[in-house]
Amino acid sequence: MTAKIDEQYMREALKEAERALTLREKPVGAIIVHRARIVARATHQMKTLRDPTAHAAIIAITQAANTLESADLTNTTLYVTQEPCCMCVGAALLSGVNRLVFGAEDLKQGACGSAIDLPGNERLNRKLSVTKGVLSGECSILLRKATVSAKTS
């Protein structure tokens, strides 16, 4: 994938993150691409669904599996506006997602090198290629907006 294509798809994930912000959720968005087609779009929905597992990446993985009518998401790329946590990276690995692209780092819970590095664990039987920092500035600004609005609410 070229950097330009990654930016194009990350802008789609950012649209989902902006939608999450309007729902008063953490502004994290995710999309999944299969053969140059977006097969899933999701926002963070932990508050809305009262579900601690309702992260954007998890919801997108479920949607992609339903769209593709398969639990095997080989040949897909997951785009997420914030570095995924252990649960989300684990789900990507287990579902067979080949590639993960994220924007902003998550120094406290990021599982792609910031807090821990699951994709870099050689003992795992599946591999996940990771591209970091795509539109990181825009993704970080959106996350900061949520922090500021939460403090003023």
Short mmCIF file of N, CA, C and O in Angstrom, two decimals, residues 31-34 37-42 56-74 76-78 95 97:
data_model
loop_
_atom_site.label_atom_id
_atom_site.label_comp_id
_atom_site.label_asym_id
_atom_site.label_seq_id
_atom_site.Cartn_x
_atom_site.Cartn_y
_atom_site.Cartn_z
N ILE A 31 -12.01 1.35 10.27
CA ILE A 31 -12.59 0.75 9.06
C ILE A 31 -11.75 -0.47 8.70
O ILE A 31 -10.60 -0.59 9.13
N ILE A 32 -12.35 -1.35 7.93
CA ILE A 32 -11.61 -2.50 7.41
C ILE A 32 -11.77 -2.52 5.89
O ILE A 32 -12.88 -2.35 5.38
N VAL A 33 -10.64 -2.71 5.22
CA VAL A 33 -10.61 -2.71 3.76
C VAL A 33 -10.24 -4.11 3.28
O VAL A 33 -9.30 -4.73 3.79
N HIS A 34 -11.01 -4.60 2.31
CA HIS A 34 -10.75 -5.89 1.67
C HIS A 34 -10.78 -5.67 0.16
O HIS A 34 -11.80 -5.22 -0.38
N ARG A 37 -11.95 -2.27 -1.05
CA ARG A 37 -13.34 -1.93 -0.74
C ARG A 37 -13.50 -1.89 0.78
O ARG A 37 -13.07 -2.81 1.48
N ILE A 38 -14.14 -0.83 1.28
CA ILE A 38 -14.41 -0.75 2.71
C ILE A 38 -15.54 -1.72 3.03
O ILE A 38 -16.63 -1.61 2.48
N VAL A 39 -15.25 -2.68 3.92
CA VAL A 39 -16.25 -3.70 4.28
C VAL A 39 -16.79 -3.52 5.69
O VAL A 39 -17.69 -4.24 6.10
N ALA A 40 -16.22 -2.56 6.44
CA ALA A 40 -16.71 -2.30 7.79
C ALA A 40 -16.32 -0.89 8.21
O ALA A 40 -15.25 -0.39 7.85
N ARG A 41 -17.22 -0.26 8.97
CA ARG A 41 -17.00 1.07 9.56
C ARG A 41 -17.53 1.01 10.98
O ARG A 41 -18.63 0.50 11.20
N ALA A 42 -16.75 1.55 11.91
CA ALA A 42 -17.21 1.49 13.30
C ALA A 42 -16.68 2.64 14.12
O ALA A 42 -15.61 3.20 13.83
N ALA A 56 -13.93 0.41 18.77
CA ALA A 56 -14.16 0.56 17.33
C ALA A 56 -13.57 -0.60 16.54
O ALA A 56 -14.21 -1.12 15.62
N ALA A 57 -12.36 -1.03 16.88
CA ALA A 57 -11.72 -2.12 16.13
C ALA A 57 -12.48 -3.43 16.28
O ALA A 57 -12.65 -4.17 15.30
N ILE A 58 -12.96 -3.72 17.47
CA ILE A 58 -13.72 -4.96 17.71
C ILE A 58 -15.01 -4.95 16.89
O ILE A 58 -15.35 -5.94 16.23
N ILE A 59 -15.71 -3.83 16.94
CA ILE A 59 -16.97 -3.72 16.19
C ILE A 59 -16.71 -3.84 14.69
O ILE A 59 -17.45 -4.53 13.96
N ALA A 60 -15.63 -3.21 14.22
CA ALA A 60 -15.29 -3.30 12.79
C ALA A 60 -14.96 -4.73 12.38
O ALA A 60 -15.37 -5.20 11.31
N ILE A 61 -14.23 -5.45 13.22
CA ILE A 61 -13.89 -6.84 12.92
C ILE A 61 -15.16 -7.69 12.81
O ILE A 61 -15.31 -8.49 11.88
N THR A 62 -16.09 -7.49 13.72
CA THR A 62 -17.36 -8.22 13.67
C THR A 62 -18.13 -7.88 12.39
O THR A 62 -18.65 -8.78 11.71
N GLN A 63 -18.20 -6.59 12.06
CA GLN A 63 -18.91 -6.18 10.84
C GLN A 63 -18.26 -6.77 9.59
O GLN A 63 -18.95 -7.24 8.68
N ALA A 64 -16.94 -6.74 9.54
CA ALA A 64 -16.24 -7.28 8.36
C ALA A 64 -16.50 -8.77 8.21
O ALA A 64 -16.73 -9.26 7.10
N ALA A 65 -16.47 -9.49 9.33
CA ALA A 65 -16.75 -10.94 9.28
C ALA A 65 -18.16 -11.18 8.76
O ALA A 65 -18.38 -12.10 7.95
N ASN A 66 -19.11 -10.36 9.18
CA ASN A 66 -20.49 -10.51 8.70
C ASN A 66 -20.59 -10.14 7.22
O ASN A 66 -21.23 -10.85 6.45
N THR A 67 -19.95 -9.05 6.81
CA THR A 67 -19.99 -8.63 5.41
C THR A 67 -19.37 -9.67 4.49
O THR A 67 -19.92 -9.99 3.44
N LEU A 68 -18.22 -10.20 4.92
CA LEU A 68 -17.50 -11.19 4.10
C LEU A 68 -18.00 -12.61 4.32
O LEU A 68 -17.54 -13.54 3.65
N GLU A 69 -18.94 -12.76 5.26
CA GLU A 69 -19.51 -14.06 5.60
C GLU A 69 -18.44 -15.08 5.92
O GLU A 69 -18.48 -16.23 5.49
N SER A 70 -17.46 -14.62 6.73
CA SER A 70 -16.36 -15.49 7.12
C SER A 70 -15.68 -14.94 8.36
O SER A 70 -15.51 -13.72 8.49
N ALA A 71 -15.29 -15.82 9.25
CA ALA A 71 -14.52 -15.40 10.43
C ALA A 71 -13.05 -15.20 10.07
O ALA A 71 -12.28 -14.68 10.87
N ASP A 72 -12.66 -15.60 8.88
CA ASP A 72 -11.28 -15.46 8.40
C ASP A 72 -11.16 -14.15 7.63
O ASP A 72 -11.70 -14.01 6.54
N LEU A 73 -10.44 -13.19 8.21
CA LEU A 73 -10.30 -11.88 7.58
C LEU A 73 -8.94 -11.71 6.90
O LEU A 73 -8.40 -10.61 6.81
N THR A 74 -8.43 -12.82 6.36
CA THR A 74 -7.20 -12.76 5.59
C THR A 74 -7.39 -11.79 4.42
O THR A 74 -8.49 -11.68 3.88
N THR A 76 -7.19 -8.52 4.60
CA THR A 76 -7.84 -7.28 5.00
C THR A 76 -6.84 -6.39 5.72
O THR A 76 -5.83 -6.85 6.25
N THR A 77 -7.15 -5.10 5.71
CA THR A 77 -6.38 -4.11 6.46
C THR A 77 -7.32 -3.38 7.39
O THR A 77 -8.39 -2.92 6.97
N LEU A 78 -6.92 -3.28 8.65
CA LEU A 78 -7.67 -2.56 9.68
C LEU A 78 -7.03 -1.20 9.88
O LEU A 78 -5.83 -1.12 10.16
N SER A 95 -8.47 -13.11 14.05
CA SER A 95 -9.34 -13.11 12.88
C SER A 95 -8.57 -13.20 11.57
O SER A 95 -9.16 -13.39 10.52
N VAL A 97 -6.59 -10.73 10.25
CA VAL A 97 -6.28 -9.45 9.60
C VAL A 97 -4.79 -9.45 9.29
O VAL A 97 -3.97 -9.81 10.13
#
